[in-house]
Coordinates of C-alpha atoms and ligand atoms in Angstrom, one line a residue:
X1 CA -59.1 3.1 18.0
X2 CA -56.7 0.2 18.2
X3 CA -53.2 1.4 19.2
X4 CA -49.9 -0.4 18.8
X5 CA -46.5 1.0 20.0
X6 CA -43.4 -0.5 18.5
X7 CA -40.6 0.7 20.8
X8 CA -36.8 -0.1 21.3
X9 CA -37.3 -2.8 23.9
X10 CA -33.6 -3.3 24.8
X11 CA -33.0 -0.2 26.8
X12 CA -34.5 2.2 29.4
X13 CA -35.1 5.0 26.8
X14 CA -37.2 2.7 24.6
X15 CA -39.0 1.0 27.3
X16 CA -40.0 4.3 28.9
X17 CA -41.4 5.5 25.6
X18 CA -43.5 2.3 25.6
X19 CA -44.7 3.1 29.2
X20 CA -45.8 6.6 28.4
X21 CA -47.7 5.4 25.2
X22 CA -49.4 2.7 27.2
X23 CA -50.5 5.0 29.9
X24 CA -52.0 7.6 27.6
X25 CA -53.0 5.6 24.5
X26 CA -53.5 2.1 25.9
X27 CA -53.2 -0.8 23.3
X28 CA -50.3 -3.2 22.9
X29 CA -46.6 -2.5 23.2
X30 CA -44.1 -4.4 21.0
X31 CA -40.6 -4.5 22.2
X32 CA -38.4 -4.5 19.2
X33 CA -34.9 -3.8 18.4
X34 CA -32.8 -2.7 15.4
X35 CA -32.4 -6.3 14.3
X36 CA -36.1 -7.4 14.2
X37 CA -37.8 -4.1 13.3
X38 CA -38.6 -5.3 9.9
X39 CA -40.4 -8.4 11.4
X40 CA -42.2 -6.1 14.0
X41 CA -43.5 -3.9 11.0
X42 CA -44.5 -7.0 9.1
X43 CA -46.6 -8.2 11.9
X44 CA -48.7 -5.0 12.0
X45 CA -52.3 -5.8 10.6
X46 CA -55.8 -4.5 11.1
X47 CA -57.5 -3.8 13.3
X48 CA -54.5 -1.6 14.4
X49 CA -55.4 1.8 13.2
X50 CA -52.8 3.8 15.1
X51 CA -49.1 3.0 15.3
X52 CA -46.4 4.7 17.2
X53 CA -42.8 4.0 16.5
X54 CA -40.2 5.1 19.1
X55 CA -36.4 5.0 19.7
X56 CA -35.7 2.8 16.7
X57 CA -33.5 3.4 13.7
X58 CA -36.0 3.8 11.0
X59 CA -33.9 3.2 7.8
X60 CA -35.0 3.7 4.1
X61 CA -35.4 -0.1 3.6
X62 CA -38.4 -0.1 5.9
X63 CA -40.3 2.3 3.7
X64 CA -42.4 -0.2 1.8
X65 CA -43.6 -1.7 5.1
X66 CA -44.5 1.7 6.5
X67 CA -46.5 2.6 3.4
X68 CA -48.3 -0.8 3.5
X69 CA -49.2 -0.1 7.2
X70 CA -50.3 3.5 6.2
X71 CA -53.1 2.0 4.1
X72 CA -55.0 1.3 7.3
X73 CA -53.3 3.1 10.1
X74 CA -52.1 6.4 11.2
X75 CA -48.4 6.3 11.9
X76 CA -46.5 8.5 14.2
X77 CA -42.7 8.4 14.6
X78 CA -41.1 9.9 17.6
X79 CA -37.4 9.4 17.6
X80 CA -33.9 10.8 18.1
X81 CA -32.2 8.5 15.6
X82 CA -30.9 10.3 12.5
X83 CA -33.2 9.7 9.3
X84 CA -32.4 10.8 5.7
X85 CA -34.2 14.1 4.9
X86 CA -35.6 13.0 1.5
X87 CA -36.9 9.8 3.2
X88 CA -38.6 11.8 5.9
X89 CA -40.1 14.0 3.3
X90 CA -41.5 11.0 1.4
X91 CA -43.1 9.6 4.6
X92 CA -44.6 13.0 5.5
X93 CA -46.1 13.3 2.2
X94 CA -47.9 10.1 2.8
X95 CA -49.4 11.6 6.0
X96 CA -47.0 10.0 8.5
X97 CA -46.1 12.3 11.3
X98 CA -42.4 12.5 12.4
X99 CA -41.0 14.2 15.4
X100 CA -37.2 13.8 15.2
X101 CA -34.8 15.7 17.4
X102 CA -31.4 14.3 17.7
X103 CA -30.3 16.4 20.8
X104 CA -32.6 14.7 23.2
X105 CA -33.6 11.0 24.0
X106 CA -36.8 9.5 22.6
X107 CA -38.6 9.4 26.0
X108 CA -38.0 13.2 26.6
X109 CA -39.5 13.7 23.2
X110 CA -42.6 11.5 24.1
X111 CA -42.9 13.2 27.4
X112 CA -42.8 16.7 25.8
X113 CA -45.4 15.6 23.3
X114 CA -47.8 14.4 26.0
X115 CA -46.6 16.3 29.1
X116 CA -50.1 17.6 30.1
X117 CA -51.3 13.9 30.4
X118 CA -48.0 12.5 31.9
X119 CA -47.7 15.0 34.7
X120 CA -44.9 15.7 37.1
X121 CA -44.2 11.9 37.9
X122 CA -43.8 11.4 34.1
X123 CA -41.0 13.9 34.2
X124 CA -39.2 11.6 36.7
X125 CA -39.3 8.8 34.3
X126 CA -38.3 10.9 31.3
X127 CA -35.2 12.0 33.5
X128 CA -34.2 8.3 34.0
X129 CA -34.3 7.7 30.3
X130 CA -32.4 10.9 29.5
X131 CA -29.6 9.9 32.0
X132 CA -29.7 6.3 30.9
X133 CA -29.3 7.4 27.2
X134 CA -26.7 10.0 28.1
X135 CA -28.9 12.9 26.7
X136 CA -29.3 14.7 30.0
X137 CA -27.9 17.8 28.5
X138 CA -30.4 18.1 25.6
X139 CA -32.3 21.2 25.3
X140 CA -35.5 19.5 26.6
X141 CA -33.5 17.0 28.9
X142 CA -31.9 19.7 30.8
X143 CA -35.3 21.2 31.6
X144 CA -36.7 18.0 32.6
X145 CA -33.9 17.4 35.0
X146 CA -33.8 21.0 36.2
X147 CA -36.0 20.8 39.3
X148 CA -35.4 17.1 40.2
X149 CA -33.1 15.9 42.9
X150 CA -30.3 15.0 40.6
X151 CA -28.4 12.4 42.5
X152 CA -31.6 10.5 43.3
X153 CA -32.6 10.6 39.6
X154 CA -29.2 9.5 38.6
X155 CA -29.0 6.7 40.9
X156 CA -32.5 5.3 40.0
X157 CA -31.6 5.8 36.3
X158 CA -28.4 3.9 36.5
X159 CA -29.9 1.0 38.5
X160 CA -32.4 0.7 35.6
X161 CA -29.6 0.9 33.0
X162 CA -27.3 -1.6 34.6
X163 CA -30.2 -4.1 35.5
X164 CA -31.4 -4.0 31.9
X165 CA -28.0 -4.5 30.6
X166 CA -27.4 -7.5 32.7
X167 CA -30.9 -9.2 32.0
X168 CA -32.1 -8.8 28.4
X169 CA -34.7 -11.6 28.8
X170 CA -38.1 -10.7 27.6
X171 CA -39.6 -11.6 30.9
X172 CA -37.4 -8.9 32.7
X173 CA -38.0 -6.3 29.9
X174 CA -41.7 -6.8 30.2
X175 CA -41.6 -6.6 33.9
X176 CA -39.7 -3.3 33.7
X177 CA -42.3 -2.0 31.2
X178 CA -45.2 -3.0 33.5
X179 CA -43.6 -1.3 36.5
X180 CA -42.7 1.9 34.6
X181 CA -46.3 2.0 33.4
X182 CA -47.2 2.3 37.0
X183 CA -44.4 4.8 37.5
X184 CA -42.6 2.6 40.0
X185 CA -39.3 3.7 41.3
X186 CA -36.6 1.4 39.7
X187 CA -35.1 0.3 43.1
X188 CA -38.6 -1.1 44.0
X189 CA -38.9 -3.2 40.9
X190 CA -38.4 -6.9 42.2
X191 CA -35.0 -8.2 41.5
X192 CA -33.8 -5.0 39.8
X193 CA -31.2 -4.0 42.4
X194 CA -29.6 -7.4 42.4
X195 CA -29.4 -7.4 38.6
X196 CA -27.8 -3.9 38.6
X197 CA -25.0 -5.1 41.0
X198 CA -24.5 -8.2 38.9
X199 CA -24.0 -6.0 36.0
X200 CA -21.2 -4.0 37.8
X201 CA -19.5 -7.3 38.6
X202 CA -19.8 -8.4 34.9
X203 CA -18.4 -5.2 33.8
X204 CA -15.5 -5.6 36.1
X205 CA -14.8 -9.1 34.9
X206 CA -15.0 -7.7 31.3
X207 CA -12.4 -5.0 31.9
X208 CA -10.1 -7.7 33.3
X209 CA -10.4 -9.7 30.0
X210 CA -9.9 -6.7 27.7
X211 CA -6.1 -6.3 27.8
X212 CA -5.4 -9.7 26.5
X213 CA -8.3 -10.0 24.0
X214 CA -8.4 -6.4 22.5
X215 CA -6.3 -5.1 19.6
X216 CA -5.3 -1.4 19.6
X217 CA -4.8 0.4 16.3
X218 CA -4.0 4.1 16.8
X219 CA -7.3 5.7 18.1
X220 CA -9.3 2.6 17.9
X221 CA -9.6 -0.6 20.1
X222 CA -11.2 -3.5 18.5
X223 CA -12.5 -6.6 20.1
X224 CA -14.7 -9.6 19.2
X225 CA -17.4 -10.1 21.8
X226 CA -16.7 -13.0 24.1
X227 CA -19.3 -14.8 26.3
X228 CA -22.7 -13.1 26.1
X229 CA -21.6 -9.6 26.9
X230 CA -23.2 -6.9 24.8
X231 CA -21.2 -5.4 22.0
X232 CA -22.1 -1.9 23.0
X233 CA -21.0 -2.5 26.5
X234 CA -17.7 -3.9 25.5
X235 CA -17.1 -1.0 23.2
X236 CA -17.5 1.4 26.1
X237 CA -15.3 -0.6 28.2
X238 CA -12.6 -0.7 25.5
X239 CA -12.4 3.0 25.8
X240 CA -12.5 2.9 29.5
X241 CA -9.8 0.4 30.0
X242 CA -7.4 1.2 27.0
X243 CA -8.0 4.9 26.8
X244 CA -8.6 5.0 23.1
X245 CA -11.0 7.4 21.4
X246 CA -13.2 4.8 19.8
X247 CA -14.2 1.2 20.8
X248 CA -15.4 -1.2 18.3
X249 CA -16.8 -4.6 19.3
X250 CA -18.4 -7.1 17.0
X251 CA -20.3 -10.5 17.3
X252 CA -21.3 -13.1 14.8
X253 CA -25.0 -13.4 14.2
X254 CA -25.9 -16.1 11.6
X255 CA -24.7 -14.9 8.2
X256 CA -23.9 -11.4 9.6
X257 CA -21.8 -9.5 12.2
X258 CA -23.3 -6.9 14.4
X259 CA -20.9 -4.1 15.3
X260 CA -21.2 -1.7 18.1
X261 CA -19.2 1.5 18.1
X262 CA -18.7 4.1 20.9
X263 CA -16.7 7.2 21.0
X264 CA -15.2 9.2 23.8
X265 CA -17.0 12.2 25.0
X266 CA -15.0 14.9 23.1
X267 CA -15.0 12.9 19.7
X268 CA -15.4 15.2 16.7
X269 CA -16.3 12.5 14.0
X270 CA -19.8 11.4 13.7
X271 CA -19.6 7.6 14.2
X272 CA -23.3 7.2 13.3
X273 CA -22.9 8.7 9.9
X274 CA -19.9 6.7 9.2
X275 CA -21.7 3.5 10.1
X276 CA -24.5 4.3 7.8
X277 CA -22.1 5.1 4.9
X278 CA -19.7 2.0 5.4
X279 CA -22.5 -0.5 6.0
X280 CA -24.1 0.7 2.8
X281 CA -21.0 0.2 0.9
X282 CA -20.7 -3.5 2.2
X283 CA -24.3 -4.6 1.8
X284 CA -25.4 -4.2 5.4
X285 CA -27.1 -1.3 7.2
X286 CA -26.2 1.0 10.2
X287 CA -26.3 4.2 11.7
X288 CA -27.1 5.9 15.1
X289 CA -25.7 8.7 17.2
X290 CA -22.5 10.6 17.0
X291 CA -20.8 8.6 19.8
X292 CA -23.0 5.5 19.9
X293 CA -24.0 3.5 17.0
X294 CA -23.9 0.2 15.3
X295 CA -24.2 -1.7 12.0
X296 CA -25.0 -5.1 10.7
X297 CA -22.9 -6.4 7.7
X298 CA -22.4 -9.8 5.8
X299 CA -20.0 -11.9 7.6
X300 CA -17.3 -12.0 4.7
X301 CA -16.8 -8.2 4.9
X302 CA -15.8 -8.0 8.6
X303 CA -12.2 -7.3 8.0
X304 CA -12.7 -4.9 5.2
X305 CA -15.1 -2.9 7.4
X306 CA -12.7 -2.8 10.3
X307 CA -9.9 -1.7 8.0
X308 CA -12.2 1.1 6.6
X309 CA -12.7 2.4 10.2
X310 CA -9.0 2.1 10.8
X311 CA -8.5 4.1 7.5
X312 CA -11.0 6.8 8.3
X313 CA -10.1 7.3 11.9
X314 CA -6.3 6.9 11.9
Ligands
MN401 MN1 -32.6 6.2 22.7

């Protein structure tokens, strides 16, 4: 059997999925993200005959690629990103297995699927991912955390979160993956603590830049990403700094804009569904969770898309 795992390589949840799958199934781990998932799938060729896909937004447009791969490989999707019900049905009919639960993070779902093989220490890593992804109150996540020393798990998890947010180089993400495969404690991963502290300083500096660079319209704060700061990070800090219900940050990427949206804890609207809908209307794609999601749209539609959020949320 030749196994390949395509996982979300940008954050602790995705990388933990990769570490779990590597431990149990061996094979290669491909660190993908929402942007290059199509390329990742296009690169899958025999002799791969077992493909896992985790913590990625599997959208309808990827269907032809999945069916191409299905000709020579079994495909298992374990995820917590929303997928269309009809799309899922079509994939299942072709023998693709899907475990999709939106109330827990992907690593907790992978852990739950293989818990006999991953053991008690695997639970510790699943907890880091749940905390990092803010799914620690999920039906399975809360069980995973129940018997752990909560503050210890939280601190390790946030070191991991912050280090990955400050260093998104492939070298560092690969290092984290290799260490998590060994069930290392995050604070013992070389350089990780320093990167985590650096992230706190970068967050502080970003907060100091927000008042003069952001625009507030009713419940939403908007800001174009400046320097290399992640759009998701800025969106969170917009809410944190300005007290709005929603933060939207955007960054040019070739002919497109990438947008990240974040919502405050009590937000009633489902931003992920909104992203999916609006992106579709403007020739892009998007989606995600209720309070954390994103989209990619052709450059010329940026203002129209921002106005659309303004109209829907204000
Ligand atoms: Mn996730």
